[in-house]
mmCIF file with all atom_site columns, C-alpha atoms in Angstrom:
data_model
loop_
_atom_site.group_PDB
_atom_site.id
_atom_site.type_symbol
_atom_site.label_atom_id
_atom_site.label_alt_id
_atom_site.label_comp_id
_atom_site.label_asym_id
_atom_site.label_entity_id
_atom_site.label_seq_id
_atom_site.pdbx_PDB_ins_code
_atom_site.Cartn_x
_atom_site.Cartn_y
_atom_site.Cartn_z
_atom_site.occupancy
_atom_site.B_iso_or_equiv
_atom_site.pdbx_formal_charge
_atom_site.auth_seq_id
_atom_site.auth_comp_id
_atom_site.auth_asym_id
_atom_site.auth_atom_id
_atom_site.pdbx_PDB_model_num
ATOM 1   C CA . UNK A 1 1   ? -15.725 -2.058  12.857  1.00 0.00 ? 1337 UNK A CA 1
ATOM 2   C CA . UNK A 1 2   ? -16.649 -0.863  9.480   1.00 0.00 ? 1338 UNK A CA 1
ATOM 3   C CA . UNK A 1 3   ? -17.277 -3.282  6.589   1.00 0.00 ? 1339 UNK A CA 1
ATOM 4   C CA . UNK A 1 4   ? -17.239 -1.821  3.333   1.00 0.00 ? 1340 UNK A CA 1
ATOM 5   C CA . UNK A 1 5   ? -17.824 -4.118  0.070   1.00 0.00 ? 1341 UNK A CA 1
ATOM 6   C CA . UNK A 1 6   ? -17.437 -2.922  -3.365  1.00 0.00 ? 1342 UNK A CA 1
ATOM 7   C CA . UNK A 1 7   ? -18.434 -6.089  -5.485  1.00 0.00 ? 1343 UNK A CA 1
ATOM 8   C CA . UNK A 1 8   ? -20.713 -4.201  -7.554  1.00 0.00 ? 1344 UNK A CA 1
ATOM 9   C CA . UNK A 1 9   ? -18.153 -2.161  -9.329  1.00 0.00 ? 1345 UNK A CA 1
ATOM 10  C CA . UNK A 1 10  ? -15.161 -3.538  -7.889  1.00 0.00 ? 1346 UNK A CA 1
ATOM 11  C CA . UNK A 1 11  ? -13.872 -5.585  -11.077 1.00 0.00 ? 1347 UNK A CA 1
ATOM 12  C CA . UNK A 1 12  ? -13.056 -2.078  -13.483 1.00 0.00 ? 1348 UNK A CA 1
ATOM 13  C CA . UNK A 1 13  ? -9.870  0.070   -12.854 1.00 0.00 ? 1349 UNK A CA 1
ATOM 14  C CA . UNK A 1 14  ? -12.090 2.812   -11.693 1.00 0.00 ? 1350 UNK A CA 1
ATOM 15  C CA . UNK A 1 15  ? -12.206 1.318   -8.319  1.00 0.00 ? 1351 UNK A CA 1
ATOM 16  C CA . UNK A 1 16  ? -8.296  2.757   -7.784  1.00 0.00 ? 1352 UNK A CA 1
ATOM 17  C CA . UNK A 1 17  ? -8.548  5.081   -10.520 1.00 0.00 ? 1353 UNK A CA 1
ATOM 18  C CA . UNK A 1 18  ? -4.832  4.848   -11.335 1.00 0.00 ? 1354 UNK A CA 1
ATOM 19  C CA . UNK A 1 19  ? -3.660  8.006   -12.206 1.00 0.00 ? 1355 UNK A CA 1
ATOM 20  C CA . UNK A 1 20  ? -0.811  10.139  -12.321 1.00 0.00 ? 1356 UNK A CA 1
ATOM 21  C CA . UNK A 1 21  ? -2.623  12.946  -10.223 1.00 0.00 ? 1357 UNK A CA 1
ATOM 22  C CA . UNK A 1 22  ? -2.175  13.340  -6.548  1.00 0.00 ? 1358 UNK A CA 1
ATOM 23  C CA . UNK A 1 23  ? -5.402  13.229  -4.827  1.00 0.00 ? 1359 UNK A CA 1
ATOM 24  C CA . UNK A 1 24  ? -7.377  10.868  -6.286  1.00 0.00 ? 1360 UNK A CA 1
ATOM 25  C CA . UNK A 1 25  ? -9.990  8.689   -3.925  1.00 0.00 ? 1361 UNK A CA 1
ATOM 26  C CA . UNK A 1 26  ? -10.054 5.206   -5.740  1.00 0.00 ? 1362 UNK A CA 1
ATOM 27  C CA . UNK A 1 27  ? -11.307 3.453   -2.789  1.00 0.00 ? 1363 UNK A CA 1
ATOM 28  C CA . UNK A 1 28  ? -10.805 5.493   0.357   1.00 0.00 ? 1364 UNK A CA 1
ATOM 29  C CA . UNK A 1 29  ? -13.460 7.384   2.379   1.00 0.00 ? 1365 UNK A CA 1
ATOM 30  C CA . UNK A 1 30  ? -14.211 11.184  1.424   1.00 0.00 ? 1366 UNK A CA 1
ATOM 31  C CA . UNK A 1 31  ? -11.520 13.156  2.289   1.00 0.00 ? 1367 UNK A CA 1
ATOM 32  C CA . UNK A 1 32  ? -8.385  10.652  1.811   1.00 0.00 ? 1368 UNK A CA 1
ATOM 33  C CA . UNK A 1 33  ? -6.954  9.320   -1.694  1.00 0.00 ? 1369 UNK A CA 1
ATOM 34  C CA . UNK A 1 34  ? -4.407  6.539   -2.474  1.00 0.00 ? 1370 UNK A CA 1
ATOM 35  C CA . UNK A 1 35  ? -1.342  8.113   -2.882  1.00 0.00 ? 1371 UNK A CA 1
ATOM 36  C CA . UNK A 1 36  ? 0.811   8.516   -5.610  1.00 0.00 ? 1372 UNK A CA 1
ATOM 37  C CA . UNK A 1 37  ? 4.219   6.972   -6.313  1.00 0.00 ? 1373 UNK A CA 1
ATOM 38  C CA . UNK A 1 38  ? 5.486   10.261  -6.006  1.00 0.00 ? 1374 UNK A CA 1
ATOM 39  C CA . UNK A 1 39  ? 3.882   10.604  -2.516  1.00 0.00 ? 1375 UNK A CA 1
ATOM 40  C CA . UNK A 1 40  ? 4.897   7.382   -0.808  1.00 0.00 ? 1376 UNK A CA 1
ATOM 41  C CA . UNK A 1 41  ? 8.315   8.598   -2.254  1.00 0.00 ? 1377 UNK A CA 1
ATOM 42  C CA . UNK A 1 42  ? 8.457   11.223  -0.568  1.00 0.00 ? 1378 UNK A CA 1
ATOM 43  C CA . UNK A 1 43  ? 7.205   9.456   2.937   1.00 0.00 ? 1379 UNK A CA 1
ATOM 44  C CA . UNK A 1 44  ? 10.101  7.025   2.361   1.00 0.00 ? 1380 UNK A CA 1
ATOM 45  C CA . UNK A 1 45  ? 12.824  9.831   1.044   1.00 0.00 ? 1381 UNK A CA 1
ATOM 46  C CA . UNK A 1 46  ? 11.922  11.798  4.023   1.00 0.00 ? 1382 UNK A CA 1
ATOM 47  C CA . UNK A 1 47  ? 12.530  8.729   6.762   1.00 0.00 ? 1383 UNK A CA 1
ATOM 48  C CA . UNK A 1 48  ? 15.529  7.900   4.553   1.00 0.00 ? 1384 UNK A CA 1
ATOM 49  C CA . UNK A 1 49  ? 17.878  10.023  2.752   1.00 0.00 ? 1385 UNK A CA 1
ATOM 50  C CA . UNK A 1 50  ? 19.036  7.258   0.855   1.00 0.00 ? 1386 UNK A CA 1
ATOM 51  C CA . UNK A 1 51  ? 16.347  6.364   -0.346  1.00 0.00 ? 1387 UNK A CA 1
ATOM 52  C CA . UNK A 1 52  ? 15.980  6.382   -4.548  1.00 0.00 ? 1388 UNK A CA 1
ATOM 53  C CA . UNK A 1 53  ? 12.991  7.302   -6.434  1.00 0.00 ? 1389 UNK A CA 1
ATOM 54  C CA . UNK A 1 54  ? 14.483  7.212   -9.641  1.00 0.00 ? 1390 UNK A CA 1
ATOM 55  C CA . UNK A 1 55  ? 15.123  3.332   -10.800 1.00 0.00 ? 1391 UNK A CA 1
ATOM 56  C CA . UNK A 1 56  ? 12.885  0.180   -8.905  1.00 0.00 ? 1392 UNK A CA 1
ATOM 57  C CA . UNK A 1 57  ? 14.031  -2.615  -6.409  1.00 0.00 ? 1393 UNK A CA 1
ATOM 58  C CA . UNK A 1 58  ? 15.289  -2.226  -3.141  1.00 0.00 ? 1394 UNK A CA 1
ATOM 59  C CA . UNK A 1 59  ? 16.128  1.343   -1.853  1.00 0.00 ? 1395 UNK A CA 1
ATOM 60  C CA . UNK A 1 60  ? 17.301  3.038   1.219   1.00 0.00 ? 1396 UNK A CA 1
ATOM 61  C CA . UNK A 1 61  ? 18.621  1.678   4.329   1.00 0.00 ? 1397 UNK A CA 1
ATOM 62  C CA . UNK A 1 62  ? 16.085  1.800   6.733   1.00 0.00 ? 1398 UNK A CA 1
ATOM 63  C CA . UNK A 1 63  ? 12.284  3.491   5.354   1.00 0.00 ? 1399 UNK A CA 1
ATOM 64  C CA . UNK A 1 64  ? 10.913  0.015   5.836   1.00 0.00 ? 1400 UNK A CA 1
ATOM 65  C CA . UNK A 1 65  ? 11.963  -0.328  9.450   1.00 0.00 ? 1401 UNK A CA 1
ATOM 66  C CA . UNK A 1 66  ? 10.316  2.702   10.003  1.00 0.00 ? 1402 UNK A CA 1
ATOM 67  C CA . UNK A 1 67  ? 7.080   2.400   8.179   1.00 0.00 ? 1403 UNK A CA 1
ATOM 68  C CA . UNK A 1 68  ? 6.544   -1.190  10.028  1.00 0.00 ? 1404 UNK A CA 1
ATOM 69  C CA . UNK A 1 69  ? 4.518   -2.361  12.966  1.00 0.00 ? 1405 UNK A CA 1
ATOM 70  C CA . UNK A 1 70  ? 6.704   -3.560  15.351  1.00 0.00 ? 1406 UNK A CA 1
ATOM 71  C CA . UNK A 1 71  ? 6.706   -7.269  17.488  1.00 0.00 ? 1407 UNK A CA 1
ATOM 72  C CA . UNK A 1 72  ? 5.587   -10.220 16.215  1.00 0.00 ? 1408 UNK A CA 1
ATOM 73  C CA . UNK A 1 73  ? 2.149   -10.297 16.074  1.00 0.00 ? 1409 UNK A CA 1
ATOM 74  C CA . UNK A 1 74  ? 1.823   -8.955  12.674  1.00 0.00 ? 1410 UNK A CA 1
ATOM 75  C CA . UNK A 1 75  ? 5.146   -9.924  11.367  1.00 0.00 ? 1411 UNK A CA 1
ATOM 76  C CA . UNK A 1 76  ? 7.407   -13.084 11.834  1.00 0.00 ? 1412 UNK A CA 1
ATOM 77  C CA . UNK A 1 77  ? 10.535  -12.506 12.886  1.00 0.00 ? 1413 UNK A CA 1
ATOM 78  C CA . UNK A 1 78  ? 13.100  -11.115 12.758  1.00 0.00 ? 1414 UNK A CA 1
ATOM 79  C CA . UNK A 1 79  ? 10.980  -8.245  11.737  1.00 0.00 ? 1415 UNK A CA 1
ATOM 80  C CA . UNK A 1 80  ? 14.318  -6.438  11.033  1.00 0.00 ? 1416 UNK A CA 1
ATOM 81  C CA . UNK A 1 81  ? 14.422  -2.834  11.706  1.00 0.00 ? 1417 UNK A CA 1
ATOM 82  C CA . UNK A 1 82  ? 10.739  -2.153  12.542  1.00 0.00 ? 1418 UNK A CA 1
ATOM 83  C CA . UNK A 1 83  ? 10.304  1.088   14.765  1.00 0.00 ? 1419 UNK A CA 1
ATOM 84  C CA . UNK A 1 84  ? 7.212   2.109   13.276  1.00 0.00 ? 1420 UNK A CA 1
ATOM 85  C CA . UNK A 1 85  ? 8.796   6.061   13.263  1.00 0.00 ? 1421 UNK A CA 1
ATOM 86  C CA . UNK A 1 86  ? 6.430   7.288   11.053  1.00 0.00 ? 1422 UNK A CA 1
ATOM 87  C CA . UNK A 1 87  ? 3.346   6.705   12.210  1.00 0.00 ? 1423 UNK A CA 1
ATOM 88  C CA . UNK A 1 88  ? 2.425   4.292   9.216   1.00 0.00 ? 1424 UNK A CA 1
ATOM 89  C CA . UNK A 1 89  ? 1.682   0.972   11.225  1.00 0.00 ? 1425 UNK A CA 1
ATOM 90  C CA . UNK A 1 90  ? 2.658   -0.863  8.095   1.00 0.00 ? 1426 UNK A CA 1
ATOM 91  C CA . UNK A 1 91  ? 1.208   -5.063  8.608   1.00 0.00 ? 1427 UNK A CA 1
ATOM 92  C CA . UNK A 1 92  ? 3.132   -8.287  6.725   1.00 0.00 ? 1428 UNK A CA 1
ATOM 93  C CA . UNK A 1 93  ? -0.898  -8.615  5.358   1.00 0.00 ? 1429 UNK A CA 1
ATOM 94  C CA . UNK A 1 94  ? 0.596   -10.550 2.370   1.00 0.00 ? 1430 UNK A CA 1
ATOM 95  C CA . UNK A 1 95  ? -1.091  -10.132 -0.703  1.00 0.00 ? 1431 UNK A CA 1
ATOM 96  C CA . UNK A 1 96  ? -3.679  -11.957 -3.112  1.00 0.00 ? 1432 UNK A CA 1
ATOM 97  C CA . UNK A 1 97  ? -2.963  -13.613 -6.238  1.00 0.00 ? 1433 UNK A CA 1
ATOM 98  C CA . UNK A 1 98  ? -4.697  -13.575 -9.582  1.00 0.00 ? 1434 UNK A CA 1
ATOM 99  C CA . UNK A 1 99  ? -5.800  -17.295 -8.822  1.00 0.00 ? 1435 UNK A CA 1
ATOM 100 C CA . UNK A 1 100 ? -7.271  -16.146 -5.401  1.00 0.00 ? 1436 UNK A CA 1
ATOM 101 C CA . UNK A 1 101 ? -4.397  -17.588 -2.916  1.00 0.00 ? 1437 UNK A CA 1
ATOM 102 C CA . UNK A 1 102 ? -2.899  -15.657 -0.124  1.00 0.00 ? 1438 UNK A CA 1
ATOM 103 C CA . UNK A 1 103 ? 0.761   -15.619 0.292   1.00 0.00 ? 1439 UNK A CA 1
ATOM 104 C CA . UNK A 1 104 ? 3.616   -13.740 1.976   1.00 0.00 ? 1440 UNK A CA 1
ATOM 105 C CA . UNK A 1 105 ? 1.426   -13.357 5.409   1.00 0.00 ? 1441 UNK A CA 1
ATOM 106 C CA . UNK A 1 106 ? 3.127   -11.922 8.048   1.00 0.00 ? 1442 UNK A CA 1
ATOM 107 C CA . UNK A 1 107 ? 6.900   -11.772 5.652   1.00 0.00 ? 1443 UNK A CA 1
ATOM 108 C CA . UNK A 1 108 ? 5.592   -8.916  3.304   1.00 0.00 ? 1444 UNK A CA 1
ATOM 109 C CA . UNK A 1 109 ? 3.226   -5.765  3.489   1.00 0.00 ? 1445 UNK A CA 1
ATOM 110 C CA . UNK A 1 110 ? 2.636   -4.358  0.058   1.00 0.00 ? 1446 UNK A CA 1
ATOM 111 C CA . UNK A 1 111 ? 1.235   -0.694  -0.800  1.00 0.00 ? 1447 UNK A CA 1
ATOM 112 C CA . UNK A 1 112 ? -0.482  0.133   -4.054  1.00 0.00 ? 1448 UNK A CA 1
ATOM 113 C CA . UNK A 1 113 ? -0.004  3.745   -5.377  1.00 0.00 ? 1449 UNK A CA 1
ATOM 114 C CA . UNK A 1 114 ? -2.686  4.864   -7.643  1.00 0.00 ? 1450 UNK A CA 1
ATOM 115 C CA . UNK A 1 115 ? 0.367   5.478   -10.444 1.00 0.00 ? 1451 UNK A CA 1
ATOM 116 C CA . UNK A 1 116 ? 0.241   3.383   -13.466 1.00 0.00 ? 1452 UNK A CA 1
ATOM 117 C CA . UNK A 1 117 ? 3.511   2.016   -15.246 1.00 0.00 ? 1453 UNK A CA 1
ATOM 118 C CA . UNK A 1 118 ? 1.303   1.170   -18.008 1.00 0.00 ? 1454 UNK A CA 1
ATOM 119 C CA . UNK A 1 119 ? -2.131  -0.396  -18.641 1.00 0.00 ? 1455 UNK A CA 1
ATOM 120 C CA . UNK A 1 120 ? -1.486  -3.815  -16.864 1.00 0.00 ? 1456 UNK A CA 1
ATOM 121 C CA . UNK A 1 121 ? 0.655   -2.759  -14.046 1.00 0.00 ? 1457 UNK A CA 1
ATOM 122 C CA . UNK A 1 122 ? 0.957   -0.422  -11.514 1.00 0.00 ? 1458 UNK A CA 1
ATOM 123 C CA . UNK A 1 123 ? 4.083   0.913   -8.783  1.00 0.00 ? 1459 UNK A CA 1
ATOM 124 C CA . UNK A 1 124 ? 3.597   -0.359  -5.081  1.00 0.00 ? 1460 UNK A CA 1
ATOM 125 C CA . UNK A 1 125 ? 6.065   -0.182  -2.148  1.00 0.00 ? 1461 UNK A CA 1
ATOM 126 C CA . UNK A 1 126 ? 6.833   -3.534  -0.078  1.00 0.00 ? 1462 UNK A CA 1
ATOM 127 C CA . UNK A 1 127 ? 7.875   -3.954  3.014   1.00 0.00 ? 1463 UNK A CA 1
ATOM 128 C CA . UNK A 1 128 ? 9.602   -7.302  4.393   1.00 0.00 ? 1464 UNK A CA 1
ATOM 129 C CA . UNK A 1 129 ? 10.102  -9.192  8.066   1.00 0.00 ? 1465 UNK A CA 1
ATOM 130 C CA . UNK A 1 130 ? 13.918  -9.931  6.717   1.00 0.00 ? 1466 UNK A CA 1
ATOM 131 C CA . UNK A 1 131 ? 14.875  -6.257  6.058   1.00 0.00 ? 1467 UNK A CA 1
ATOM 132 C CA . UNK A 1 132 ? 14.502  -2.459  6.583   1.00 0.00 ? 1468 UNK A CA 1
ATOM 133 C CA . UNK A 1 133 ? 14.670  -1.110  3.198   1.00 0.00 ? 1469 UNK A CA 1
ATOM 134 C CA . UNK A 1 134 ? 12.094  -0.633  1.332   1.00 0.00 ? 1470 UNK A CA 1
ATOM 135 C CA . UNK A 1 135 ? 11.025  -2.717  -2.296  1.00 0.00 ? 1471 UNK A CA 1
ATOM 136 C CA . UNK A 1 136 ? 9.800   0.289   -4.824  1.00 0.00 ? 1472 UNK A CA 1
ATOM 137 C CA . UNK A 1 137 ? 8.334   -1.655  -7.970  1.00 0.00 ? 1473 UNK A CA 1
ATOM 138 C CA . UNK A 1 138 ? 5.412   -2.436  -10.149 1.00 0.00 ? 1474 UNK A CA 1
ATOM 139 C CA . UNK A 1 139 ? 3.154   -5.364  -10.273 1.00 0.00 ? 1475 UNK A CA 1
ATOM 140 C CA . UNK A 1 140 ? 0.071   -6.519  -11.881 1.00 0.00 ? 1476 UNK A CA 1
ATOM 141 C CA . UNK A 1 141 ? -3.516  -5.012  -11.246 1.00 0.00 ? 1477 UNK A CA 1
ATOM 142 C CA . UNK A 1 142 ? -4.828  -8.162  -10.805 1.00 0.00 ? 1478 UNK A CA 1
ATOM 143 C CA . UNK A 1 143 ? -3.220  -8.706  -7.742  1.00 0.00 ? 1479 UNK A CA 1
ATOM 144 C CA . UNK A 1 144 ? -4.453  -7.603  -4.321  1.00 0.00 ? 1480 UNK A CA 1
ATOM 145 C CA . UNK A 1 145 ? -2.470  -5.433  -2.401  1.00 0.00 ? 1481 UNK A CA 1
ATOM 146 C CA . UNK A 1 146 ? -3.214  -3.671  0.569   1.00 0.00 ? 1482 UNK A CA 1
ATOM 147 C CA . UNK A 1 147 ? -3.922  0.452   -0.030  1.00 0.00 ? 1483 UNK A CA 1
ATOM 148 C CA . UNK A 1 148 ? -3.413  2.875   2.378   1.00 0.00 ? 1484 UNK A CA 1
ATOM 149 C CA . UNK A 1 149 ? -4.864  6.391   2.344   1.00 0.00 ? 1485 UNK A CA 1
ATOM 150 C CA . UNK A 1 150 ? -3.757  9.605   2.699   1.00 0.00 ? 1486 UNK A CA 1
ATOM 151 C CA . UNK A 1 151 ? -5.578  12.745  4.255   1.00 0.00 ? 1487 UNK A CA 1
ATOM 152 C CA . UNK A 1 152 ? -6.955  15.481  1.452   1.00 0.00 ? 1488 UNK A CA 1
ATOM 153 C CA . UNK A 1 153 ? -4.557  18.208  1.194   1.00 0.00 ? 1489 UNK A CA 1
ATOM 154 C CA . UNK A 1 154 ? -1.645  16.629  3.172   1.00 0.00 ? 1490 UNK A CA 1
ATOM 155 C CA . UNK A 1 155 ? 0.622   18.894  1.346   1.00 0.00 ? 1491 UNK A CA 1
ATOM 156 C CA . UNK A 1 156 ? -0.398  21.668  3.469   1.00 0.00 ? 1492 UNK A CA 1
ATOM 157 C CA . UNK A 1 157 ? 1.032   20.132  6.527   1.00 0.00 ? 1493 UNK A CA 1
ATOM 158 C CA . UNK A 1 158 ? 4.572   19.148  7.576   1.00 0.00 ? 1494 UNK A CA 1
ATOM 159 C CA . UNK A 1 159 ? 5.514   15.834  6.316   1.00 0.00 ? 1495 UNK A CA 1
ATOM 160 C CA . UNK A 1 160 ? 5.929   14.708  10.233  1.00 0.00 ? 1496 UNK A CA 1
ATOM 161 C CA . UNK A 1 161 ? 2.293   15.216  10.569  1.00 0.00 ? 1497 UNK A CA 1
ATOM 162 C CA . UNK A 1 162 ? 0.978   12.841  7.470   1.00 0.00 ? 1498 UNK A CA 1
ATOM 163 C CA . UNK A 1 163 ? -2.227  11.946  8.302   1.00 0.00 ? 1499 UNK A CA 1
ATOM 164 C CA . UNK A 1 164 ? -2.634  8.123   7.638   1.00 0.00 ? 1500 UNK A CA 1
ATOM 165 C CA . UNK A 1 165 ? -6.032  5.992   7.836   1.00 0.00 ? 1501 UNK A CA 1
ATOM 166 C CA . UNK A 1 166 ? -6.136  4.411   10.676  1.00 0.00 ? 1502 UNK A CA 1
ATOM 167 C CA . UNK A 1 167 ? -6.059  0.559   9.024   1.00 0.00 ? 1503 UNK A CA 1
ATOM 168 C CA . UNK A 1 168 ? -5.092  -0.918  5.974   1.00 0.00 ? 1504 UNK A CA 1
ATOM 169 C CA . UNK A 1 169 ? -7.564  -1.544  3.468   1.00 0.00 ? 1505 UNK A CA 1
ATOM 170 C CA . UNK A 1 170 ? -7.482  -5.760  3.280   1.00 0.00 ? 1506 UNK A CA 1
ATOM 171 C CA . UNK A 1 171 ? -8.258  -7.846  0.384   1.00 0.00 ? 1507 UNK A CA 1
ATOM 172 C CA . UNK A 1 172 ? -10.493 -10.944 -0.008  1.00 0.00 ? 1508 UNK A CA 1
ATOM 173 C CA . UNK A 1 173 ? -11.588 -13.399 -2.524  1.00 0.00 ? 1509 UNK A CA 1
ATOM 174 C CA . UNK A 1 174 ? -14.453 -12.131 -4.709  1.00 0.00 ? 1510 UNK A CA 1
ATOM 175 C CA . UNK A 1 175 ? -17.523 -14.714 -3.767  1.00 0.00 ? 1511 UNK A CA 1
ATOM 176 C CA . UNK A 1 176 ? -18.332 -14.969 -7.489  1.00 0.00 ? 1512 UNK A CA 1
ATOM 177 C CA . UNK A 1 177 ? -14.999 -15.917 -8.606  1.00 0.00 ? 1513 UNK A CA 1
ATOM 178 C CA . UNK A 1 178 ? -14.438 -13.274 -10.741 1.00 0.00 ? 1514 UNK A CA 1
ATOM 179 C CA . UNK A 1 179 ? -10.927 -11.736 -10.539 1.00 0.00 ? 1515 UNK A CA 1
ATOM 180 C CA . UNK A 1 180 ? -11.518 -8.690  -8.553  1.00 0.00 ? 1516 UNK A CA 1
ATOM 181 C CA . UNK A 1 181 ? -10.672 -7.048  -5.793  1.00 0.00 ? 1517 UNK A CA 1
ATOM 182 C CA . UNK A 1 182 ? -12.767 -7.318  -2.774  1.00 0.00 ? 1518 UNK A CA 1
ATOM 183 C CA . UNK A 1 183 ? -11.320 -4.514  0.053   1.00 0.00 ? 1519 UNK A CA 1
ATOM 184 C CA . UNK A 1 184 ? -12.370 -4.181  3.518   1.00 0.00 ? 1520 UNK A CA 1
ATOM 185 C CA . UNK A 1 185 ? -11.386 -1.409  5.792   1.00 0.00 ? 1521 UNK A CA 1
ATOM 186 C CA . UNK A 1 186 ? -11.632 -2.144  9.448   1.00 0.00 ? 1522 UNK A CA 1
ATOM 187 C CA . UNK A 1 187 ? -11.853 0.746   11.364  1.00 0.00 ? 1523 UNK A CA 1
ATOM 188 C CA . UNK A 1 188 ? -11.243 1.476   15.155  1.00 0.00 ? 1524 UNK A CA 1
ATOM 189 C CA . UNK A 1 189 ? -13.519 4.023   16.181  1.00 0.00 ? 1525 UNK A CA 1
#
């Protein structure tokens, strides 16, 4: 297990370095970026043909199920729809509030994108124990979301073959009590 901890420069925006441009590493290891709205798009238009980029809220029928762990461990039930299809091992982590509390452990996974919406909020994808679809939306930078990165130059491959980190980035509490973002990435290796 790796432990990586950004405190130092973790309370600007160029920790994610929200941008509009694929490829940019924010917080992930050489080699893998956060992906762009566009990108997790077009993971969850792929698994779902229904699936619409074009407005927020819930979208598709099933992208969720299929981005999801499956079981119980990391998701209460009735973890509806989770087949884990893609590859993306997707975790009800929860998130992190502004005031420091955890919620929505084991009910929601949420995904930041390193797209803006505008200078106080960014677009994330959620995922939910109670349904398959997926929840396309922005929220406020403040908040800690889990990130998941994307391999350099996935373009280049067929979409089947994304390359995903293998664990979520996690957030904790900043031990200064500033309002920051504090990410961990466990890896298996």
């Amino acid at each position: 297990m790796v432990i990586r901890d950004w405190s130092s420069d973790v309370c600007s925006s160029d920790l994610m370095n929200y941008d509009l441009t694929p490829g940019i590493q924010g917080i992930c290891p050489e080699g893998w970026h956060v992906p762009t709205a566009a990108e997790l798009c077009t993971l969850a238009s792929y698994l779902d043909s229904t699936f619409n980029c074009n407005s927020y809220g819930w979208r598709g029928t099933n992208a969720g199920g299929k981005l999801k762990n499956t079981g119980f461990l990391n998701w209460n039930s009735p973890n509806t729809g989770a087949t884990n299809e893609s590859g993306f091992s997707g975790l009800g982590a929860g998130g992190r509030s502004y005031f420091g509390s955890f919620n929505n452990i084991l009910s929601s996974g949420y995904f930041w994108s390193s797209t803006e919406y505008d200078s106080l909020y960014s677009i994330y994808i959620r995922l939910t124990n109670q349904q398959a679809r997926v929840y396309y939306h922005y929220y406020q930078k403040t908040f800690g979301f889990s990130v998941r990165c994307l391999r350099d130059h996935w373009s280049e491959l067929s979409i089947r073959h994304l390359s995903l980190a293998p664990a979520p980035y996690h957030h904790l509490p900043s031990s200064r009590g500033k309002i920051c973002k504090i990410l961990i990435k466990i890896c298996n290796k």
